[in-house]
Coordinates of N, CA and C and ligand atoms in Angstrom, one line a residue:
M1 N 1.0 -1.2 -0.1 CA 0.2 -0.2 0.1 C 0.9 1.5 0.0
T2 N 0.6 2.0 -1.0 CA 1.1 3.4 -0.7 C 0.7 4.3 0.1
P3 N 1.6 5.5 0.8 CA 1.2 6.6 1.6 C -0.4 6.9 1.1
A4 N -0.3 7.4 -0.2 CA -1.6 8.2 -0.7 C -2.7 7.5 -0.7
E5 N -2.4 5.8 -0.4 CA -3.7 4.9 -0.2 C -4.2 4.4 1.4
T6 N -3.1 5.2 1.6 CA -3.7 4.9 3.6 C -4.5 5.5 4.0
P7 N -5.4 5.0 4.5 CA -6.8 5.3 5.0 C -6.6 6.7 6.2
T8 N -6.7 7.5 6.5 CA -6.4 8.4 7.2 C -7.2 8.4 8.8
Q9 N -7.9 7.8 9.0 CA -8.4 7.3 10.6 C -7.2 6.7 11.3
F10 N -7.2 6.8 12.3 CA -6.3 6.4 13.1 C -6.5 6.2 14.4
Y11 N -6.6 4.9 15.1 CA -7.5 4.5 16.2 C -8.8 5.8 16.1
G12 N -9.7 5.6 15.1 CA -11.1 6.1 15.2 C -12.1 5.3 16.5
A13 N -13.2 5.6 16.6 CA -14.2 5.2 17.8 C -14.1 3.7 18.1
D14 N -14.4 2.8 16.9 CA -14.3 1.7 17.0 C -13.0 0.8 17.0
I15 N -11.9 1.1 16.7 CA -10.7 0.6 16.7 C -10.0 0.9 18.2
A16 N -10.5 2.3 18.5 CA -9.8 2.5 20.3 C -10.9 1.6 20.8
Y17 N -12.1 1.5 20.5 CA -13.1 0.7 21.7 C -12.2 -0.7 21.9
V18 N -11.9 -1.4 20.8 CA -11.4 -2.6 20.7 C -10.2 -3.3 21.5
H19 N -9.3 -1.8 20.9 CA -7.6 -1.9 21.4 C -7.7 -1.8 23.2
D20 N -9.1 -1.0 23.7 CA -9.0 -0.8 25.2 C -9.4 -2.1 25.8
A21 N -10.9 -3.1 25.0 CA -11.3 -3.8 25.6 C -10.5 -5.1 25.8
G22 N -9.6 -5.4 24.5 CA -9.0 -6.6 24.3 C -7.4 -6.8 24.5
F23 N -6.7 -5.2 24.5 CA -5.5 -5.4 24.1 C -4.8 -4.3 25.2
S24 N -5.4 -4.4 26.6 CA -4.6 -3.4 27.4 C -3.5 -4.2 28.5
D25 N -3.4 -5.5 28.2 CA -2.5 -6.3 29.3 C -1.0 -5.6 29.6
F26 N -0.6 -4.8 28.1 CA 1.0 -4.8 28.3 C 0.9 -3.4 29.3
A27 N -0.3 -2.5 29.1 CA -0.7 -1.6 29.6 C -0.3 -1.3 31.2
R28 N -1.0 -2.5 31.7 CA -1.2 -2.9 33.0 C 0.2 -2.9 33.5
A29 N 0.9 -4.2 32.9 CA 2.0 -5.1 33.4 C 3.4 -3.6 33.0
A30 N 3.2 -2.9 32.2 CA 3.9 -2.1 32.3 C 4.0 -0.7 33.3
A31 N 2.7 -0.9 33.8 CA 2.5 0.1 35.1 C 3.1 0.0 36.2
D32 N 3.0 -1.5 36.6 CA 3.6 -2.6 37.5 C 5.3 -2.4 37.3
E33 N 5.5 -2.1 36.1 CA 7.2 -2.3 36.1 C 7.6 -0.6 36.1
V34 N 6.9 0.4 35.9 CA 7.5 1.5 36.2 C 7.3 1.6 38.0
L35 N 6.7 1.2 38.4 CA 6.1 1.3 39.8 C 7.6 0.4 40.7
R36 N 7.9 0.0 40.2 CA 9.5 -1.2 40.7 C 10.5 -0.6 40.1
R37 N 10.6 0.2 39.1 CA 11.6 1.2 38.6 C 12.0 2.2 38.9
M38 N 10.7 3.2 39.7 CA 10.7 4.4 39.8 C 11.7 5.0 40.6
P39 N 12.5 6.1 40.3 CA 13.5 7.0 41.1 C 12.9 7.6 42.5
A40 N 13.6 7.4 43.5 CA 12.7 8.5 44.7 C 12.0 9.9 44.6
E41 N 13.2 10.8 43.7 CA 12.6 11.8 43.5 C 11.1 11.8 42.7
K42 N 10.2 12.4 43.5 CA 9.3 12.6 42.8 C 9.2 13.6 42.1
A43 N 8.8 13.2 41.0 CA 7.8 14.1 39.7 C 6.7 13.6 38.6
A44 N 6.8 13.8 37.5 CA 5.3 13.6 37.1 C 5.5 12.1 36.5
V45 N 5.0 11.2 36.0 CA 5.1 10.4 34.9 C 4.0 10.9 33.8
V46 N 5.1 10.5 32.5 CA 4.4 10.9 31.5 C 4.1 9.5 30.5
D47 N 3.0 9.3 30.4 CA 2.7 8.1 29.2 C 2.2 8.5 27.9
L48 N 3.2 8.3 27.1 CA 3.1 8.7 25.6 C 2.4 7.6 24.8
G49 N 1.4 7.9 24.1 CA 0.6 6.6 23.6 C -0.2 6.2 24.7
C50 N -0.9 7.2 25.6 CA -1.2 6.5 26.7 C -2.8 5.7 26.4
A51 N -3.4 5.8 25.0 CA -4.5 5.2 24.8 C -5.9 5.6 25.7
G52 N -6.3 4.6 26.6 CA -7.9 4.7 27.0 C -7.3 4.7 28.6
G53 N -5.9 5.2 29.0 CA -5.6 5.6 30.3 C -5.6 4.3 31.3
V54 N -5.6 3.2 30.8 CA -5.2 1.8 31.7 C -3.8 2.2 32.7
L55 N -2.6 2.8 32.3 CA -1.4 2.7 33.1 C -1.9 4.2 33.7
A56 N -2.3 5.1 33.3 CA -2.2 6.3 34.3 C -3.6 5.9 35.1
E57 N -4.1 5.0 34.9 CA -5.6 5.2 36.2 C -4.6 4.1 37.5
R58 N -3.5 3.4 36.8 CA -3.1 2.3 37.8 C -2.1 3.4 38.6
L59 N -0.9 4.3 38.0 CA 0.1 5.2 38.8 C -0.8 6.2 39.5
S60 N -1.9 6.8 38.7 CA -2.7 8.1 39.7 C -3.1 7.6 40.6
G61 N -3.6 6.5 40.8 CA -4.2 5.6 42.2 C -3.4 5.2 43.3
R62 N -2.0 5.7 42.6 CA -0.8 5.5 43.8 C -0.5 6.8 43.9
G63 N -1.3 7.7 43.9 CA -1.2 9.0 44.3 C 0.1 9.9 43.4
L64 N 0.4 9.2 42.3 CA 1.4 9.7 41.2 C 0.9 10.8 40.2
E65 N 1.4 11.7 40.1 CA 1.2 12.9 38.9 C 1.2 12.1 37.3
V66 N 0.1 12.5 37.2 CA 0.2 11.4 35.7 C -0.4 12.5 34.2
V67 N 0.9 12.4 33.3 CA 0.1 13.1 32.1 C 0.2 12.3 30.7
G68 N -1.0 11.9 30.2 CA -1.2 11.1 28.7 C -1.3 11.7 27.8
V69 N -0.4 10.9 27.0 CA -0.5 12.0 25.5 C -0.7 11.2 24.5
D70 N -1.8 11.3 23.7 CA -2.1 10.6 22.6 C -2.8 11.1 21.3
L71 N -2.5 10.5 20.2 CA -3.6 11.3 19.0 C -4.7 10.8 18.7
S72 N -5.0 10.0 19.5 CA -6.7 9.4 19.0 C -7.3 10.2 20.0
A73 N -8.4 10.8 19.7 CA -9.5 11.2 20.6 C -10.4 10.8 21.0
P74 N -11.0 9.5 20.5 CA -11.6 8.8 21.3 C -11.2 7.8 22.4
L75 N -9.7 7.4 22.0 CA -9.2 7.0 23.1 C -8.7 7.8 24.5
L76 N -8.6 9.2 23.9 CA -8.4 10.5 25.0 C -9.6 10.3 26.0
E77 N -10.7 10.7 25.0 CA -11.7 10.5 26.1 C -12.1 9.2 26.8
L78 N -11.8 8.0 26.4 CA -12.1 7.3 27.4 C -10.7 7.1 28.6
A79 N -9.5 7.3 28.2 CA -8.9 7.7 29.0 C -9.2 9.0 30.4
R80 N -9.8 9.6 29.9 CA -10.2 10.7 30.7 C -11.3 10.4 31.7
Q81 N -12.5 9.6 31.2 CA -13.5 8.8 31.9 C -12.9 7.7 33.1
R82 N -11.4 7.0 32.5 CA -11.2 5.6 33.6 C -9.7 6.5 34.4
A83 N -9.3 7.6 34.1 CA -8.4 8.2 34.7 C -8.5 9.7 35.2
P84 N -9.6 10.4 36.1 CA -10.1 11.3 36.2 C -8.8 12.2 37.2
D85 N -8.2 11.6 37.5 CA -7.3 12.4 38.4 C -6.0 12.9 37.4
A86 N -5.9 11.9 36.3 CA -4.9 12.3 35.3 C -4.9 13.3 34.5
R87 N -3.8 14.0 34.0 CA -4.1 15.3 33.0 C -3.5 14.2 31.5
F88 N -4.5 14.6 30.5 CA -4.6 14.1 29.2 C -4.5 15.4 28.2
V89 N -3.4 15.1 26.9 CA -3.4 15.9 26.1 C -3.0 15.1 24.8
Q90 N -3.8 15.7 23.5 CA -3.7 15.6 22.5 C -3.0 15.7 21.9
A91 N -1.8 15.0 21.5 CA -0.7 15.5 20.5 C 0.4 14.4 20.1
S92 N 1.1 15.0 19.2 CA 2.3 13.3 18.9 C 3.0 13.7 20.0
A93 N 3.6 12.3 20.5 CA 4.5 11.9 21.2 C 5.9 12.9 21.1
F94 N 6.0 12.6 19.8 CA 7.1 13.4 19.6 C 7.3 15.2 19.3
E95 N 6.2 15.5 19.7 CA 6.0 16.9 19.3 C 5.9 17.9 20.9
V96 N 5.0 16.6 21.9 CA 4.5 17.5 22.5 C 5.6 18.0 23.7
D97 N 5.2 19.1 24.7 CA 6.4 19.5 25.4 C 6.4 18.8 27.0
L98 N 7.4 18.1 26.9 CA 7.2 17.2 28.1 C 7.4 18.3 29.6
P99 N 6.7 17.8 30.3 CA 7.2 18.3 31.7 C 8.4 17.3 32.9
R100 N 8.8 18.0 33.8 CA 10.2 17.5 34.7 C 9.6 16.3 34.8
A101 N 9.9 15.2 34.9 CA 9.7 13.8 34.5 C 10.3 12.9 35.6
A102 N 9.9 11.8 36.4 CA 10.1 10.8 37.2 C 10.4 9.4 36.1
A103 N 9.6 9.8 34.9 CA 9.5 8.4 34.4 C 8.8 8.8 33.4
V104 N 9.4 8.0 32.0 CA 8.6 8.7 30.3 C 8.2 7.1 29.9
C105 N 7.0 6.8 29.8 CA 6.9 5.5 28.8 C 6.1 5.9 28.2
A106 N 6.2 5.0 26.7 CA 5.7 4.8 25.6 C 5.6 3.4 25.3
I107 N 4.5 2.8 25.8 CA 4.4 1.1 25.8 C 3.3 0.9 24.7
G108 N 3.8 -0.3 24.0 CA 2.9 -1.2 22.6 C 3.3 -0.5 21.5
E109 N 4.4 0.0 21.4 CA 4.8 -0.1 19.9 C 4.9 1.5 19.3
V110 N 4.8 2.3 20.4 CA 4.4 3.8 20.3 C 5.2 4.8 19.4
I111 N 6.4 4.5 19.6 CA 7.5 4.7 18.9 C 7.9 4.3 17.3
N112 N 7.1 3.3 16.8 CA 6.8 2.6 15.6 C 6.1 3.6 14.5
Y113 N 4.9 3.6 15.4 CA 3.8 4.3 14.3 C 4.3 5.6 13.8
Q114 N 3.6 5.6 12.5 CA 3.9 6.6 11.0 C 2.5 7.6 11.0
H115 N 2.3 8.2 12.2 CA 0.9 8.8 11.8 C 0.6 10.1 12.4
D116 N 1.6 10.8 12.8 CA 1.8 12.2 13.3 C 2.0 13.5 11.9
G117 N 2.0 12.8 10.9 CA 2.0 13.7 9.7 C 3.3 13.9 9.5
T118 N 4.3 13.6 10.0 CA 5.9 13.9 9.8 C 6.8 12.9 9.8
D119 N 7.4 12.7 8.8 CA 8.2 11.3 8.7 C 9.0 10.9 9.8
L120 N 8.8 10.1 10.4 CA 9.9 9.4 11.3 C 11.1 8.7 11.3
G121 N 12.0 9.5 10.7 CA 13.5 9.0 10.6 C 14.4 8.7 11.7
P122 N 15.1 8.2 11.5 CA 16.3 7.7 12.6 C 16.7 9.5 13.2
D123 N 16.7 10.2 12.9 CA 17.2 11.8 13.1 C 16.2 12.7 14.4
R124 N 15.1 11.9 13.7 CA 13.9 12.6 14.3 C 13.7 11.7 15.6
L125 N 14.1 10.2 15.4 CA 14.0 9.2 16.7 C 15.3 10.2 17.8
T126 N 16.2 10.0 17.4 CA 17.4 10.4 18.2 C 16.9 11.7 19.1
G127 N 16.9 12.7 18.1 CA 16.4 14.0 18.8 C 15.4 14.1 19.7
F128 N 13.9 13.2 19.5 CA 13.6 12.9 20.5 C 14.0 11.9 21.9
F129 N 14.9 11.3 21.8 CA 15.5 10.5 22.7 C 16.1 11.3 23.6
R130 N 16.8 12.6 23.1 CA 17.5 13.3 23.9 C 16.4 14.5 24.4
K131 N 15.4 14.6 24.1 CA 14.2 15.3 24.8 C 13.6 14.9 25.9
V132 N 13.7 13.4 26.0 CA 13.3 12.9 26.9 C 14.2 12.5 28.4
H133 N 15.4 12.5 27.3 CA 16.3 12.8 28.3 C 16.8 14.2 29.3
D134 N 16.1 15.0 28.7 CA 16.6 16.3 29.0 C 15.2 16.5 30.1
A135 N 14.2 15.8 29.6 CA 13.2 16.2 30.9 C 13.2 15.0 31.9
L136 N 13.9 14.1 32.0 CA 13.7 13.3 33.1 C 14.6 13.8 34.7
V137 N 14.1 13.9 35.6 CA 15.3 14.1 36.8 C 16.3 13.2 36.5
P138 N 17.5 13.3 37.5 CA 18.6 12.2 37.7 C 18.1 11.0 38.2
G139 N 18.3 9.9 37.8 CA 17.9 8.8 37.9 C 16.4 8.6 37.3
G140 N 15.8 9.2 36.5 CA 14.8 8.9 35.9 C 14.8 8.4 35.4
I141 N 13.7 7.3 34.6 CA 13.6 6.2 33.5 C 12.7 6.7 32.4
F142 N 13.2 6.0 31.2 CA 12.5 5.9 30.1 C 12.0 4.5 29.6
L143 N 10.6 4.2 29.9 CA 10.6 2.7 29.6 C 9.4 2.5 28.4
F144 N 10.0 1.7 27.3 CA 9.1 1.8 26.5 C 9.9 0.4 25.7
D145 N 8.7 -0.2 24.6 CA 9.0 -1.0 23.5 C 8.5 -1.1 22.3
A146 N 9.5 -1.4 21.2 CA 9.7 -1.3 20.1 C 9.8 -2.4 19.3
A147 N 9.1 -2.3 17.9 CA 8.8 -3.6 16.8 C 10.4 -3.2 16.6
A148 N 11.1 -4.3 16.0 CA 12.3 -4.9 15.3 C 11.8 -5.6 14.0
P149 N 12.9 -5.0 13.1 CA 12.9 -5.8 11.9 C 12.5 -7.3 12.1
L150 N 12.0 -7.8 10.9 CA 11.6 -9.3 11.4 C 10.5 -9.7 12.4
R151 N 9.7 -8.5 12.6 CA 8.4 -8.9 13.1 C 7.1 -9.7 12.6
V152 N 7.3 -9.9 11.4 CA 6.7 -10.8 10.8 C 7.1 -11.6 10.0
G153 N 8.3 -11.3 9.6 CA 9.0 -12.5 8.9 C 8.8 -12.8 7.6
K154 N 8.6 -13.9 6.6 CA 9.0 -13.8 5.3 C 7.7 -13.5 4.9
S155 N 6.3 -14.1 5.0 CA 5.3 -13.9 4.7 C 4.3 -12.9 5.6
V156 N 3.1 -12.8 4.9 CA 2.0 -12.2 5.5 C 1.8 -12.8 6.6
R157 N 1.2 -12.0 7.8 CA 0.4 -12.7 9.1 C -0.9 -12.5 9.6
R158 N -1.7 -13.1 9.5 CA -3.2 -12.9 9.6 C -3.4 -13.6 11.2
G159 N -4.4 -12.9 11.7 CA -4.7 -13.3 13.0 C -6.1 -13.0 12.9
W160 N -6.7 -13.4 14.3 CA -8.3 -12.9 14.8 C -8.1 -12.9 15.9
T161 N -9.0 -12.0 17.2 CA -9.3 -11.9 18.8 C -10.4 -11.5 18.4
E162 N -11.2 -12.4 19.3 CA -12.7 -11.3 19.6 C -12.9 -11.3 21.0
G163 N -13.8 -10.6 21.5 CA -14.2 -10.3 22.8 C -15.9 -10.5 22.9
E164 N -16.7 -10.0 23.8 CA -18.2 -10.0 24.0 C -18.8 -9.7 22.3
D165 N -19.0 -8.0 22.4 CA -19.4 -7.6 21.4 C -18.4 -6.8 20.1
W166 N -16.9 -7.8 20.1 CA -16.4 -7.3 19.0 C -15.6 -8.3 18.6
H167 N -15.3 -8.1 17.3 CA -14.1 -9.2 16.6 C -13.2 -8.5 15.9
V168 N -11.8 -8.9 16.3 CA -10.9 -7.8 15.1 C -10.3 -8.7 14.1
A169 N -10.0 -8.8 13.2 CA -8.9 -9.3 12.2 C -7.9 -8.7 11.6
F170 N -6.8 -9.0 11.6 CA -5.7 -8.2 11.1 C -4.7 -8.7 10.3
E171 N -4.1 -8.0 9.1 CA -3.4 -8.6 8.3 C -2.1 -8.0 8.0
V172 N -0.7 -8.5 8.5 CA 0.5 -7.4 8.8 C 1.2 -7.8 7.6
A173 N 2.0 -7.0 6.8 CA 2.9 -7.1 6.1 C 4.3 -6.5 6.0
E174 N 5.3 -7.0 6.4 CA 6.4 -6.4 6.1 C 7.4 -6.1 5.0
D175 N 7.6 -4.8 4.7 CA 8.3 -4.4 3.5 C 10.0 -4.6 4.5
R176 N 10.7 -5.7 4.2 CA 12.2 -5.8 4.4 C 13.3 -4.8 4.2
D177 N 12.9 -4.5 2.9 CA 13.9 -3.2 2.5 C 13.9 -2.1 3.1
A178 N 12.5 -1.9 3.1 CA 12.7 -0.3 3.7 C 12.3 -0.5 5.3
D179 N 12.2 -1.4 5.8 CA 12.1 -1.8 7.6 C 10.8 -0.9 7.6
T180 N 9.8 -1.2 7.1 CA 8.5 -0.7 7.3 C 7.3 -1.8 7.5
L181 N 6.1 -1.5 8.1 CA 5.2 -2.9 8.3 C 4.1 -1.7 8.0
A182 N 3.5 -3.0 7.4 CA 1.6 -2.3 7.3 C 0.8 -3.2 7.6
R183 N -0.2 -2.6 8.9 CA -0.7 -3.8 9.8 C -2.7 -3.0 9.4
R184 N -3.3 -3.9 8.7 CA -4.6 -3.6 8.1 C -5.5 -4.6 9.4
V185 N -6.6 -3.4 9.8 CA -7.0 -4.3 11.3 C -8.5 -3.9 10.5
V186 N -9.2 -4.9 10.9 CA -10.5 -5.0 10.5 C -11.3 -5.6 11.8
A187 N -12.8 -4.4 12.1 CA -12.6 -4.7 13.5 C -14.9 -4.5 13.1
F188 N -15.2 -5.2 14.0 CA -16.9 -5.6 13.9 C -17.1 -5.3 15.5
R189 N -17.9 -4.5 15.5 CA -18.4 -4.1 16.8 C -19.8 -4.0 17.1
R190 N -20.6 -4.6 18.0 CA -22.3 -4.8 17.9 C -22.5 -3.6 18.9
I191 N -23.3 -2.9 18.1 CA -23.8 -1.6 18.7 C -25.6 -2.1 19.0
E192 N -26.3 -1.9 20.0 CA -27.8 -2.1 19.8 C -28.1 -3.1 19.0
G193 N -27.1 -4.5 18.9 CA -27.7 -5.5 18.5 C -27.1 -5.3 17.0
I194 N -26.7 -4.3 16.6 CA -26.3 -4.2 15.1 C -24.7 -4.1 15.0
W195 N -24.1 -5.2 13.8 CA -22.6 -4.8 13.7 C -22.3 -4.1 13.0
R196 N -21.2 -3.2 13.4 CA -20.7 -2.0 12.6 C -19.3 -2.7 12.1
R197 N -18.7 -2.3 10.6 CA -17.5 -2.6 10.3 C -16.6 -1.4 10.6
T198 N -15.5 -1.5 10.7 CA -14.6 -0.5 10.4 C -13.0 -0.9 10.0
E199 N -12.8 -0.2 9.2 CA -11.2 -0.5 8.7 C -10.1 0.6 8.8
E200 N -8.9 0.0 9.3 CA -7.8 1.1 9.6 C -6.4 0.4 9.1
T201 N -5.6 1.1 8.0 CA -4.3 0.5 8.0 C -3.3 1.3 8.9
H202 N -2.6 0.8 9.9 CA -1.7 1.4 10.7 C -0.5 1.0 10.1
R203 N 0.6 1.8 9.9 CA 1.8 1.8 9.7 C 2.9 2.3 10.3
Q204 N 4.1 1.4 10.2 CA 4.8 1.7 11.2 C 6.3 1.5 10.5
R205 N 7.3 2.2 11.1 CA 8.9 2.1 10.9 C 9.5 1.1 11.8
L206 N 10.0 0.1 11.3 CA 10.6 -0.8 12.7 C 11.9 -0.4 12.6
W207 N 12.3 -0.6 14.1 CA 13.5 0.2 14.9 C 14.3 -1.2 15.1
P208 N 16.0 -1.2 14.7 CA 16.3 -2.6 14.9 C 16.9 -2.4 16.3
R209 N 17.5 -3.4 17.0 CA 17.9 -3.5 18.2 C 19.0 -2.2 18.6
S210 N 20.2 -2.0 17.5 CA 21.5 -2.0 18.1 C 21.0 -0.7 17.6
F211 N 20.3 -0.1 16.9 CA 19.9 1.1 16.4 C 19.5 1.8 17.8
V212 N 18.9 1.2 18.4 CA 17.6 2.2 19.4 C 18.5 2.2 20.7
V213 N 19.4 1.2 21.0 CA 20.1 1.0 22.0 C 21.6 1.9 21.9
A214 N 22.2 2.2 20.6 CA 23.3 3.0 20.1 C 22.4 4.4 20.4
A215 N 21.2 4.9 19.7 CA 20.9 6.1 19.9 C 20.3 6.6 21.4
L216 N 20.1 5.8 22.1 CA 19.8 5.8 23.6 C 21.1 6.1 24.1
K217 N 21.9 5.5 23.7 CA 23.5 6.0 24.7 C 23.7 7.2 24.3
E218 N 23.9 7.4 22.7 CA 23.9 9.0 22.4 C 23.2 10.0 23.2
A219 N 22.0 10.0 23.7 CA 21.5 10.5 24.4 C 21.4 10.9 25.7
G220 N 22.7 9.9 26.2 CA 22.9 10.2 27.4 C 22.5 9.4 28.9
F221 N 21.6 8.1 28.0 CA 20.7 6.8 28.7 C 21.8 5.7 28.9
T222 N 21.9 5.3 30.1 CA 22.7 3.9 29.8 C 20.8 3.0 29.7
V223 N 21.3 1.8 29.2 CA 20.3 1.0 28.7 C 20.0 -0.3 29.4
E224 N 18.8 -0.8 29.3 CA 18.7 -2.3 30.0 C 17.7 -3.0 28.8
V225 N 18.2 -4.0 28.1 CA 17.1 -4.6 26.9 C 16.5 -5.4 27.8
L226 N 14.8 -5.1 27.7 CA 14.0 -6.2 28.4 C 13.1 -7.1 27.6
T227 N 13.0 -8.2 28.2 CA 12.2 -9.5 27.3 C 11.0 -9.6 27.4
G228 N 10.2 -8.8 28.3 CA 9.0 -8.5 28.9 C 8.5 -7.4 29.8
Y229 N 7.5 -7.2 30.0 CA 7.3 -6.0 31.3 C 6.7 -7.2 32.2
G230 N 7.5 -7.5 33.5 CA 7.2 -8.2 34.6 C 7.1 -9.9 34.2
D231 N 5.8 -10.4 34.3 CA 5.6 -12.2 34.2 C 5.5 -11.8 32.4
L232 N 5.1 -10.6 31.8 CA 4.3 -10.9 30.7 C 5.3 -10.9 29.6
P233 N 5.8 -11.7 28.7 CA 6.8 -11.8 27.9 C 6.6 -11.0 26.5
F234 N 7.5 -10.3 25.7 CA 7.4 -9.5 24.6 C 7.0 -10.9 23.2
P235 N 6.0 -10.7 22.2 CA 6.2 -11.3 21.2 C 7.6 -11.2 20.4
G236 N 7.4 -12.1 19.2 CA 8.9 -12.3 18.8 C 9.0 -10.9 18.2
S237 N 10.1 -10.2 18.1 CA 10.7 -9.1 17.7 C 10.2 -7.7 18.1
L238 N 9.5 -7.8 19.2 CA 9.0 -6.7 20.1 C 10.4 -6.7 21.4
I239 N 10.7 -5.6 21.4 CA 11.8 -5.6 22.5 C 11.8 -4.6 22.9
G240 N 11.7 -4.5 24.5 CA 11.9 -3.6 25.4 C 12.9 -2.9 26.0
Y241 N 12.8 -1.8 26.4 CA 14.2 -0.9 26.8 C 13.8 -0.2 28.4
C242 N 14.6 0.0 29.1 CA 14.4 0.8 30.3 C 15.9 1.4 30.1
A243 N 15.8 2.8 30.0 CA 16.6 3.8 29.5 C 16.7 4.2 30.6
T244 N 18.2 4.7 31.6 CA 18.0 5.3 33.0 C 19.0 6.8 32.7
K245 N 18.4 7.8 33.4 CA 19.3 9.2 33.1 C 20.3 8.7 34.6
A246 N 21.5 9.2 34.2 CA 22.3 9.3 35.7 C 22.0 9.8 37.0
H247 N 22.1 9.5 37.8 CA 22.2 10.4 38.9 C 23.6 11.6 38.8
A248 N 22.9 12.7 38.9 CA 23.6 14.1 38.9 C 24.8 13.4 40.0
Ligands
SAM1 C1 -0.8 0.2 20.7 S1 -1.3 1.1 21.1 C2 -0.6 1.4 22.8 C3 -1.9 1.9 23.6 C4 -1.0 1.9 25.3 N1 0.0 2.5 25.5 C5 -1.3 0.3 25.8 O1 0.3 -0.4 26.1 O2 -2.0 -0.3 25.8 C6 -0.9 2.5 20.3 C7 -1.1 4.1 21.0 O3 0.0 5.0 20.4 C8 -0.7 6.3 20.0 N2 0.0 6.7 18.8 C9 0.7 6.5 18.4 N3 1.8 7.2 17.6 C10 1.7 8.1 18.2 C11 2.1 9.5 18.6 N4 3.3 10.0 17.4 N5 1.8 10.7 19.3 C12 0.7 10.2 20.3 N6 0.4 8.8 20.5 C13 0.6 7.8 19.2 C14 -2.1 5.7 19.5 O4 -2.6 6.3 19.2 C15 -2.6 4.3 20.4 O5 -3.4 4.7 21.4

């Protein structure tokens, strides 16, 4: 699919609903990982790509100040209902002004998506890592995961998941030359007895582990590579990173 053919909708109302209902496990596990790794100094936790506020709810419930950032208005609406004590901003993770933070999170391939209208190349990602480093308190952490090349392998991958009032099918194709991926998502949602079909195509840039580690180190972080959040392991070619800012 060429960029011109890419549907413009990104986490519209129905895909937002399905994500929130069926795919929040990483956010829950990551929230506990943040709590385990938080520095002693109190400051905000910023959740980039916060979706429906699952992580924000868990952390603001522990008395932490949480700022959630997302591109999707329907997901932010869910987040505001779920975590009324947190603050939410509709903006790109890469462009938003970051407050002084004890932790910055980007859980669920947030740094892979190419949907904020500006090409996400290596230089932009490296500049973003520097910005996160500047915002963190000494000892602060940047916790995230990112899809790497070979996420799909040689052929197209298809799958299917369902809940009580939704079904979702996906078809993922990787361009091995460009290190990009297109995930076609077709969701059916039952509203007042009638099934509604929605389709979106999500485009990602895949980041090799060696590039991410080198870019984080260049930004000033020490880096730990993770294979999961807590007891929840990552699927193949999804890689976790806990990047820590040095103590002063
Ligand atoms: C796979 S979902 C993960 C959501 C949530 N963090 C979780 O773990 O359940 C990816 C989220 O990132 C958001 N997103 C993608 N690119 C973004 C960007 N540049 N700025 C802000 N949010 C972004 C999407 O709207 C979506 O909510």
